[in-house]
Backbone atoms as SQL, in Angstrom:
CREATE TABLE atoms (id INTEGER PRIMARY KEY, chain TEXT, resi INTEGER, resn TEXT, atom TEXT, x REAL, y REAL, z REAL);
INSERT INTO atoms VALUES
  (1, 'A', 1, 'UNK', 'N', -5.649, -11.377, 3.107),
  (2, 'A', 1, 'UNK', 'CA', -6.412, -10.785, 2.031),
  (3, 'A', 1, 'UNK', 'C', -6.985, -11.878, 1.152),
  (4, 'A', 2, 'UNK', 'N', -7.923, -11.799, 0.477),
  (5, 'A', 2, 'UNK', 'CA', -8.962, -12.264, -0.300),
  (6, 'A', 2, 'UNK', 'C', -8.933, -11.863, -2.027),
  (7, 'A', 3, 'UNK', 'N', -8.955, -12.776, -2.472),
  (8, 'A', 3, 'UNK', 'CA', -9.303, -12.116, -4.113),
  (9, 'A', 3, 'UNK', 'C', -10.328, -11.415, -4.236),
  (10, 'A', 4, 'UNK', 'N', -10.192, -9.815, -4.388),
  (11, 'A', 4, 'UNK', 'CA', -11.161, -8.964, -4.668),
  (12, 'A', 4, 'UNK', 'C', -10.901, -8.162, -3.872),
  (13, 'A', 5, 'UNK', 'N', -10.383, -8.362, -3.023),
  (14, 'A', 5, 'UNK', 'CA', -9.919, -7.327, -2.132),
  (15, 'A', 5, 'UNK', 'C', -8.751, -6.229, -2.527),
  (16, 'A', 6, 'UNK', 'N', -8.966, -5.089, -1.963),
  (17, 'A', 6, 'UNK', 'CA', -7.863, -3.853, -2.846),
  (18, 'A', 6, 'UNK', 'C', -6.847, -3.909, -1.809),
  (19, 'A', 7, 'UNK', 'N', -5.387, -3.790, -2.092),
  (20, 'A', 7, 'UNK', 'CA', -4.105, -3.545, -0.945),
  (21, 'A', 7, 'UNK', 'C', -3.740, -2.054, -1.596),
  (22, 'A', 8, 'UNK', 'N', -3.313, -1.501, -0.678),
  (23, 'A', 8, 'UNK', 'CA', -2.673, -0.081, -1.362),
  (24, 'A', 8, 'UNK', 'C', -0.714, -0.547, -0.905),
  (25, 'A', 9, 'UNK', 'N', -0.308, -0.048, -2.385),
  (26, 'A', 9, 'UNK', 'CA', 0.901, -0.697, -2.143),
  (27, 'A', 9, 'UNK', 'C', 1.827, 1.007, -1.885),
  (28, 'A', 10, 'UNK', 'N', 3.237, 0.812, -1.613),
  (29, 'A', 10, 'UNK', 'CA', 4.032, 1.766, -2.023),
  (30, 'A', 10, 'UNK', 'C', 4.746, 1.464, -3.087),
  (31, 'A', 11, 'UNK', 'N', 5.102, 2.740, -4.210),
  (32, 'A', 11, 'UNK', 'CA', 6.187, 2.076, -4.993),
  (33, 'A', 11, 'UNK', 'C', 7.116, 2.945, -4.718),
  (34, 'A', 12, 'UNK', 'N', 8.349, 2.402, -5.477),
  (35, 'A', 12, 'UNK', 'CA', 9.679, 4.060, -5.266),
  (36, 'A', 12, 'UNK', 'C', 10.080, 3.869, -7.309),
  (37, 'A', 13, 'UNK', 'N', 9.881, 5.273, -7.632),
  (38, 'A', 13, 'UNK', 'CA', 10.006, 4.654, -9.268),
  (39, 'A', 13, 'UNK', 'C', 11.062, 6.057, -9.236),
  (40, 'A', 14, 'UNK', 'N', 12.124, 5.358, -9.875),
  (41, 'A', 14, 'UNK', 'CA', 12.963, 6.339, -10.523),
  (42, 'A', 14, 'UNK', 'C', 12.961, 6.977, -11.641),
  (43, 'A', 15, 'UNK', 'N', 12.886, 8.290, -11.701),
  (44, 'A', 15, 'UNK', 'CA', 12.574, 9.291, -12.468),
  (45, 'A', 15, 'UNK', 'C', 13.683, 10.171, -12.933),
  (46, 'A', 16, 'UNK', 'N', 14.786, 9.808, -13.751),
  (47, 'A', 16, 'UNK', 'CA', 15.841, 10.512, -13.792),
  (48, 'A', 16, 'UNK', 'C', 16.872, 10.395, -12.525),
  (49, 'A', 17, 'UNK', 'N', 17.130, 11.356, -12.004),
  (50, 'A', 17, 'UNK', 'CA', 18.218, 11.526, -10.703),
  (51, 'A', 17, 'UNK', 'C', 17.451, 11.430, -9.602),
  (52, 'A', 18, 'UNK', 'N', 16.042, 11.228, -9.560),
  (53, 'A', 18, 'UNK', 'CA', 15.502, 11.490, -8.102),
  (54, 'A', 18, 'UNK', 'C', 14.650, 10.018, -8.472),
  (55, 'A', 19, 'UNK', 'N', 13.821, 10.170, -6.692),
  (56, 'A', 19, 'UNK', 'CA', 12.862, 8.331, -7.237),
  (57, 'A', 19, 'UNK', 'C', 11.541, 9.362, -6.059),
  (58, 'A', 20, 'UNK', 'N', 10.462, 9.101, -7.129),
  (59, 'A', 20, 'UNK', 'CA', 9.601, 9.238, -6.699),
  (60, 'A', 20, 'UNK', 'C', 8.130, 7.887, -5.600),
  (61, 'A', 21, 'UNK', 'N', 7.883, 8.451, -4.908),
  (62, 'A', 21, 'UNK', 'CA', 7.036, 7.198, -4.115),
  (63, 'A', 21, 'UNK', 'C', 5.402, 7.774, -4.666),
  (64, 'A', 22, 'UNK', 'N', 4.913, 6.980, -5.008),
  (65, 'A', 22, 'UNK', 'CA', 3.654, 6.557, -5.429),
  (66, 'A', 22, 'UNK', 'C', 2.759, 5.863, -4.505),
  (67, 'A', 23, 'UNK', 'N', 1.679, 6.034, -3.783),
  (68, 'A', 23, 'UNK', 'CA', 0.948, 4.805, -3.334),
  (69, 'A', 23, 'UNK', 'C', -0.171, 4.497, -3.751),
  (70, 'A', 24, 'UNK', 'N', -0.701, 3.367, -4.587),
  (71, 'A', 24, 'UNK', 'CA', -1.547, 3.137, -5.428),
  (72, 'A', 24, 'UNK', 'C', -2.308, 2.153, -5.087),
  (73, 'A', 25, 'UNK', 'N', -3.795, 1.549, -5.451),
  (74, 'A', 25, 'UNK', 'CA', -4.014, 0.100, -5.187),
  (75, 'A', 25, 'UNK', 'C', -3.978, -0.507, -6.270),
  (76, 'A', 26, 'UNK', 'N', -3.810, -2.070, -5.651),
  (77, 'A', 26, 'UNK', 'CA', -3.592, -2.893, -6.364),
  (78, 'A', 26, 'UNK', 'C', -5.346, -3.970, -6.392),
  (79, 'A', 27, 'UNK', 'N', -5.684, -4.514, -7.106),
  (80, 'A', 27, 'UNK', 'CA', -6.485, -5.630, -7.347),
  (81, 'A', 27, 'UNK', 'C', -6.545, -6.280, -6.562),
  (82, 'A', 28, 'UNK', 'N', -6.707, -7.520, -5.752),
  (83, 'A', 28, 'UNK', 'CA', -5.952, -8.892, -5.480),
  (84, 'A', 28, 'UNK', 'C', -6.852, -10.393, -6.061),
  (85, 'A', 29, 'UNK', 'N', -5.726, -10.679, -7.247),
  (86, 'A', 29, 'UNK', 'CA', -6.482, -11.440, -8.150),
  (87, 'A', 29, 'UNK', 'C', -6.486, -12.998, -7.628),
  (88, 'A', 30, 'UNK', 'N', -4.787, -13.099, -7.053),
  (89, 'A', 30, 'UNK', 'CA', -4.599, -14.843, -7.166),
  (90, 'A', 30, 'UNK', 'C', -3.420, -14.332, -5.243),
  (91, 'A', 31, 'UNK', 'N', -3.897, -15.529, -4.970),
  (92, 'A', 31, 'UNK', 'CA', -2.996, -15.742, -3.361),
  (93, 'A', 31, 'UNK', 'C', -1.536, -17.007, -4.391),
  (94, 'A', 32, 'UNK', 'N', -0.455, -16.804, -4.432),
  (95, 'A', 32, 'UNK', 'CA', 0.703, -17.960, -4.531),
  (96, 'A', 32, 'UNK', 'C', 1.722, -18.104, -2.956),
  (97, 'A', 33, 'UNK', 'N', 2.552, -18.942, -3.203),
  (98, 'A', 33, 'UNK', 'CA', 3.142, -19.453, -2.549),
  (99, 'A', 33, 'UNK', 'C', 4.343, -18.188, -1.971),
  (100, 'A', 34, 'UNK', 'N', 4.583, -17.213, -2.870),
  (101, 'A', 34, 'UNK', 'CA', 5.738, -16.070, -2.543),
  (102, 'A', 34, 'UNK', 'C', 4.767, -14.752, -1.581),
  (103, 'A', 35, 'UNK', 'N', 3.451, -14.791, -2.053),
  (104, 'A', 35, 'UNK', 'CA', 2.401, -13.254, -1.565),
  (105, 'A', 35, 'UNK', 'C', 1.076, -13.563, -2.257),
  (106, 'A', 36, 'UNK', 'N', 0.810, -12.596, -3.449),
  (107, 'A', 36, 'UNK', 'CA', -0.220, -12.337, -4.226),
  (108, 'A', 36, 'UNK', 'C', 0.008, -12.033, -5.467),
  (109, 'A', 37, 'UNK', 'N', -0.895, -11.598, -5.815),
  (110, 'A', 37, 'UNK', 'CA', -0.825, -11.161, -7.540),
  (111, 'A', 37, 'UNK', 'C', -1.935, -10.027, -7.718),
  (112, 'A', 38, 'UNK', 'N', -1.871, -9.475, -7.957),
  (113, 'A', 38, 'UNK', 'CA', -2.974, -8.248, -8.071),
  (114, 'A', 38, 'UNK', 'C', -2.592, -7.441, -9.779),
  (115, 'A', 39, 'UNK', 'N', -3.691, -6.614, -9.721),
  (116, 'A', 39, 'UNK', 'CA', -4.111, -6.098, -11.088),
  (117, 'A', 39, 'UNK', 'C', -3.723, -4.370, -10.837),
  (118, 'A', 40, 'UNK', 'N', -3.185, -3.355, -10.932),
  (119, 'A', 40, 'UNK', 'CA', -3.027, -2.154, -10.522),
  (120, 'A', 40, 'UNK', 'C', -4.081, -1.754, -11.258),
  (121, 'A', 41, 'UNK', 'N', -4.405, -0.383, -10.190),
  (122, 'A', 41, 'UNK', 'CA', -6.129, -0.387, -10.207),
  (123, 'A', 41, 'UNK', 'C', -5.831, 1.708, -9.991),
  (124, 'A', 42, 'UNK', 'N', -4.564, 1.653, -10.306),
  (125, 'A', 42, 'UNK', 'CA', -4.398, 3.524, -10.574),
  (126, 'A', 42, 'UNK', 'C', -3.507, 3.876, -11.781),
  (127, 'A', 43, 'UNK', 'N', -3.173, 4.725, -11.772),
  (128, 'A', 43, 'UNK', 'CA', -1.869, 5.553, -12.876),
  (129, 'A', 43, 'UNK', 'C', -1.134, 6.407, -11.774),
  (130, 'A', 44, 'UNK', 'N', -0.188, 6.088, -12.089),
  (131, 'A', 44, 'UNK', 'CA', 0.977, 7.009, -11.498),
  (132, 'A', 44, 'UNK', 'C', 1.142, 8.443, -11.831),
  (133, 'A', 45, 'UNK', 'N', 0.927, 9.358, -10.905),
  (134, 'A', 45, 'UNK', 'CA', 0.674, 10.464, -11.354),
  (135, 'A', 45, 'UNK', 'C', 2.382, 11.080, -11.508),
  (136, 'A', 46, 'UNK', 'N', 2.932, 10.706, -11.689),
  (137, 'A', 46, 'UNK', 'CA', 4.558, 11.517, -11.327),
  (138, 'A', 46, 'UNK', 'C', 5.082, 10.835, -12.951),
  (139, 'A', 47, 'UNK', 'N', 4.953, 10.074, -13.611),
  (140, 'A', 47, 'UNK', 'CA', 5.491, 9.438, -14.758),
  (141, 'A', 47, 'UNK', 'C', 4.298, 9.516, -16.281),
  (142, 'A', 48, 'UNK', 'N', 5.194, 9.746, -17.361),
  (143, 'A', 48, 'UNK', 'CA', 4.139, 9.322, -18.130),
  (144, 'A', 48, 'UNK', 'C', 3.789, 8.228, -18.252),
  (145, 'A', 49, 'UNK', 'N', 2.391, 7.439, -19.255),
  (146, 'A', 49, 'UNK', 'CA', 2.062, 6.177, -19.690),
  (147, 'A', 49, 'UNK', 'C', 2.591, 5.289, -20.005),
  (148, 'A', 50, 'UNK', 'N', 2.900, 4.180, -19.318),
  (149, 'A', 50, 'UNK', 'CA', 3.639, 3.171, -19.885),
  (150, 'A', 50, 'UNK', 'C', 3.231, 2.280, -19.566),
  (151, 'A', 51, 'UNK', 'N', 4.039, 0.841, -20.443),
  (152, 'A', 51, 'UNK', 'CA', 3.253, -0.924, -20.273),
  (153, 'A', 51, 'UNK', 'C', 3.698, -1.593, -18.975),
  (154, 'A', 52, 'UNK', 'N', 4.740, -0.567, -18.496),
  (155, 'A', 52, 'UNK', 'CA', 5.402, -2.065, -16.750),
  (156, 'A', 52, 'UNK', 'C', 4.743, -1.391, -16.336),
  (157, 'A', 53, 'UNK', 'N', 3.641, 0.057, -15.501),
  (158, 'A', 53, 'UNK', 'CA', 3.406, 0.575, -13.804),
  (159, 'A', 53, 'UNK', 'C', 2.426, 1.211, -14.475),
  (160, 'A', 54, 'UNK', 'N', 1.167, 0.527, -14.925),
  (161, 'A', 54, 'UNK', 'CA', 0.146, 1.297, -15.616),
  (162, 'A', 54, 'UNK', 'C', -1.150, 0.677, -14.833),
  (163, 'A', 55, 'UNK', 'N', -2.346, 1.465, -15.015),
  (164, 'A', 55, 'UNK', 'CA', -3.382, 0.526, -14.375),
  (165, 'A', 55, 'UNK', 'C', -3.692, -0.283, -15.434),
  (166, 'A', 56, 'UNK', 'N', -4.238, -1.817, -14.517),
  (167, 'A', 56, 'UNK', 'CA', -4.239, -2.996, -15.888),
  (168, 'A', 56, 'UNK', 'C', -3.026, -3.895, -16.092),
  (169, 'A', 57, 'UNK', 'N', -1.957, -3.246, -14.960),
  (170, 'A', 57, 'UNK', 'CA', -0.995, -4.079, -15.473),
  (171, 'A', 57, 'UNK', 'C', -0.697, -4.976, -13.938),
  (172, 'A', 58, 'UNK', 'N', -0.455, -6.249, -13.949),
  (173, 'A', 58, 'UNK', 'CA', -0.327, -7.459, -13.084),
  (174, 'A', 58, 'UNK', 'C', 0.721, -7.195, -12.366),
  (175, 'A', 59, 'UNK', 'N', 1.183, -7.376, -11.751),
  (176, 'A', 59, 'UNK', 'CA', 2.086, -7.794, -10.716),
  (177, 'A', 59, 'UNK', 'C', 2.080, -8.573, -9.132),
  (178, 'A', 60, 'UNK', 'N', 3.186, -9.204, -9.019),
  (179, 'A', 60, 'UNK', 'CA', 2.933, -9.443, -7.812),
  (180, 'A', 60, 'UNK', 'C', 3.187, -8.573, -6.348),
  (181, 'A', 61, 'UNK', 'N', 3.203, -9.150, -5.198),
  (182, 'A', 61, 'UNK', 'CA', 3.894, -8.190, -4.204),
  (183, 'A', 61, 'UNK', 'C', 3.283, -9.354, -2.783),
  (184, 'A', 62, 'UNK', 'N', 4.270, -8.925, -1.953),
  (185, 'A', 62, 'UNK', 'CA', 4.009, -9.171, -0.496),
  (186, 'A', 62, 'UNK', 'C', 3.242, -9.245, 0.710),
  (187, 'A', 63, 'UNK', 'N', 2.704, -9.773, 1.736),
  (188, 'A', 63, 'UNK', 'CA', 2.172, -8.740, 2.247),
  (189, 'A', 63, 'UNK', 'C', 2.408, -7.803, 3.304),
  (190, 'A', 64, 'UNK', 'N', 4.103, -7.652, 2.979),
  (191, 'A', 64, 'UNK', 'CA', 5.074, -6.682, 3.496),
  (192, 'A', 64, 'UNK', 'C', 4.352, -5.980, 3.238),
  (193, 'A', 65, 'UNK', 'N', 4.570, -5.665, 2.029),
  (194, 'A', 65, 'UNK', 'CA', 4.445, -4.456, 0.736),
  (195, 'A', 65, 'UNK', 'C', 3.078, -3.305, 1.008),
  (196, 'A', 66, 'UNK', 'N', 2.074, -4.203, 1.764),
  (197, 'A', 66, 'UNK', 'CA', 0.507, -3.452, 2.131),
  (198, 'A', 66, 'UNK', 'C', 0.626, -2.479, 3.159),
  (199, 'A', 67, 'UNK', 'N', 0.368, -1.419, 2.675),
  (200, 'A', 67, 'UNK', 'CA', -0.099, -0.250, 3.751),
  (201, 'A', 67, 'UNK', 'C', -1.619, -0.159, 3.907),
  (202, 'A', 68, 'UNK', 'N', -2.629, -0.446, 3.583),
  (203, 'A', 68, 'UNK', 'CA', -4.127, -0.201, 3.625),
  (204, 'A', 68, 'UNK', 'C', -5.087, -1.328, 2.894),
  (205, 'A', 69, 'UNK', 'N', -5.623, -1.724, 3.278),
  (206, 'A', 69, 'UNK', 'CA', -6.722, -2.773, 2.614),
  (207, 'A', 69, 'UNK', 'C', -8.201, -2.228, 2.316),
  (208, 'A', 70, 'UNK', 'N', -8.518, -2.248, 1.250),
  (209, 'A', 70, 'UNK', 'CA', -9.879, -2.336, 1.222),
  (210, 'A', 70, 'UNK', 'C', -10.794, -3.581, 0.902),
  (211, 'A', 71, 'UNK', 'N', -11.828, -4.132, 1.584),
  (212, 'A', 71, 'UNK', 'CA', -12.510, -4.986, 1.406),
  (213, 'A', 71, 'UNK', 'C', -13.326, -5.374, 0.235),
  (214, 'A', 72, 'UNK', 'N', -13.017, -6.555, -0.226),
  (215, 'A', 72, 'UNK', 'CA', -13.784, -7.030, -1.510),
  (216, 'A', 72, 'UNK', 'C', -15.480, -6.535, -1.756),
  (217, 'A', 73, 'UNK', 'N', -15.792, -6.156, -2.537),
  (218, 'A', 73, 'UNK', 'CA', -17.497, -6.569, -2.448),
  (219, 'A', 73, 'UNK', 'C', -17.791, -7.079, -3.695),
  (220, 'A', 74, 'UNK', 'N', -18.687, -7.003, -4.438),
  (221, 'A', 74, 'UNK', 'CA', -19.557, -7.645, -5.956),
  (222, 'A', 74, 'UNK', 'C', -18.378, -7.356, -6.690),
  (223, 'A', 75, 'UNK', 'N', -18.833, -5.984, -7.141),
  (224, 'A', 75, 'UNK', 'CA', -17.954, -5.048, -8.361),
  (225, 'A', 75, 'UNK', 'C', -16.131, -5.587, -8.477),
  (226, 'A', 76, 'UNK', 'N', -15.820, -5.501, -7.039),
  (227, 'A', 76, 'UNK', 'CA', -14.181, -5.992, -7.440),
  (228, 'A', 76, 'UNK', 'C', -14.151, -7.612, -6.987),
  (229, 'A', 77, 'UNK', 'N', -15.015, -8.256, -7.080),
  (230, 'A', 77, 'UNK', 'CA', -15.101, -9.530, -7.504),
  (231, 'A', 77, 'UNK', 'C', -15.153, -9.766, -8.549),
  (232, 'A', 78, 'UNK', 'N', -16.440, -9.089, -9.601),
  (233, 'A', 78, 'UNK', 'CA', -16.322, -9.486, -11.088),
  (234, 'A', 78, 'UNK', 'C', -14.943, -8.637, -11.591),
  (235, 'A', 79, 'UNK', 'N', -14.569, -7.780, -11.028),
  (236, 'A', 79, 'UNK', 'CA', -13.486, -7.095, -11.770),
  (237, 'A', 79, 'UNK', 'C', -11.908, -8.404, -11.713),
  (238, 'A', 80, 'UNK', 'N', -11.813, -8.829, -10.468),
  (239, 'A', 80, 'UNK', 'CA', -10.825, -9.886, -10.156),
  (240, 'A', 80, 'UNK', 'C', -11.241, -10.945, -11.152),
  (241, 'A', 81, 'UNK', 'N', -11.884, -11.262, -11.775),
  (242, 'A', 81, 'UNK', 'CA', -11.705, -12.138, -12.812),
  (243, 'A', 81, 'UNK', 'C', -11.411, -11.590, -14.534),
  (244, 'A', 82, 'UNK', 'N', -11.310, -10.470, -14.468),
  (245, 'A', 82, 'UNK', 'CA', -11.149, -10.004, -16.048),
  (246, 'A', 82, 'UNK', 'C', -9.556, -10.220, -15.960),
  (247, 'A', 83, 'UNK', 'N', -9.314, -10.666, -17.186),
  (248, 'A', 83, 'UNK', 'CA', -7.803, -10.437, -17.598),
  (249, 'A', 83, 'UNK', 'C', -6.761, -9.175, -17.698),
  (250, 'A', 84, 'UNK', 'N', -5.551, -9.061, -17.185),
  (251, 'A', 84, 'UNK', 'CA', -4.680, -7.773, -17.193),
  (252, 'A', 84, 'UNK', 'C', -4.698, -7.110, -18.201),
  (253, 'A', 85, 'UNK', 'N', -4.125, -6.085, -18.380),
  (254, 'A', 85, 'UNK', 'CA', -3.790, -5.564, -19.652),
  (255, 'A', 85, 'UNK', 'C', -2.506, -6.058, -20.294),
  (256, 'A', 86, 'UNK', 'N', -1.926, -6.222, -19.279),
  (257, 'A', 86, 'UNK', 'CA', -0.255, -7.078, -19.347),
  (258, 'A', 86, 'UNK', 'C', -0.294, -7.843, -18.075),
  (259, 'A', 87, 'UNK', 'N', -0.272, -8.697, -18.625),
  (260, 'A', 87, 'UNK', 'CA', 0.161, -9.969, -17.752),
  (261, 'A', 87, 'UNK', 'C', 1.721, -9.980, -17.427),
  (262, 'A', 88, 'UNK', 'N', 2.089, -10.326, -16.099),
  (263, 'A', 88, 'UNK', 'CA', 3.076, -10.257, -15.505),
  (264, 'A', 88, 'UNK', 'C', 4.126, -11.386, -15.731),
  (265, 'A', 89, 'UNK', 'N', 3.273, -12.759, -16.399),
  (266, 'A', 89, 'UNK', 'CA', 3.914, -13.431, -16.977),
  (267, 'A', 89, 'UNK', 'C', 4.822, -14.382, -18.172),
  (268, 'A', 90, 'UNK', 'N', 3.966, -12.451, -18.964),
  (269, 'A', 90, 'UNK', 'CA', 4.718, -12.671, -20.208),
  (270, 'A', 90, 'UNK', 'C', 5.683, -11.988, -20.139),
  (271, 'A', 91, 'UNK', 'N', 6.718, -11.650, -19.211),
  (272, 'A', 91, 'UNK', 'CA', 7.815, -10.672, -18.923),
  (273, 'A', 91, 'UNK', 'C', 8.828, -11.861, -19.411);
């Protein structure tokens, strides 16, 4: 994968007594040495609003982690350079 390019990830988010799976895309902003880094690019429809699993918010992931790719073009090129809403490395 390429910066600008979309991965659709899975998540499993626990919701009380049960864990719900989500599959969302992600950005892909920066390639590192562990996977990637991407920008989440949905909202979780099973949880309310929050600052860790929101769209806008950074994280990294694998490229275990990819179930589906979509290919970069213009639009999520200039979008791969705007800043998160939360950066993953002010955790």
């Amino acid at each position: 994968m390429r910066v600008g390019d979309f991965a659709k990830l899975m998540f499993e988010i626990a919701v009380g007594d049960r864990v719900i799976v989500e599959r969302m895309w992600v950005l892909v902003t920066a390639r590192n040495e562990s996977g990637y880094v991407g920008i989440l690019d949905n909202d979780p429809t099973e949880i309310a609003e929050n600052d860790e699993l929101w769209s806008g918010t950074e994280l990294p992931f694998a490229a275990a982690n990819v179930i589906a790719i979509m290919e970069r073009n213009e639009g999520s090129l200039a979008m791969a350079e705007l800043p998160p809403r939360r950066s993953w490395l002010s955790r």
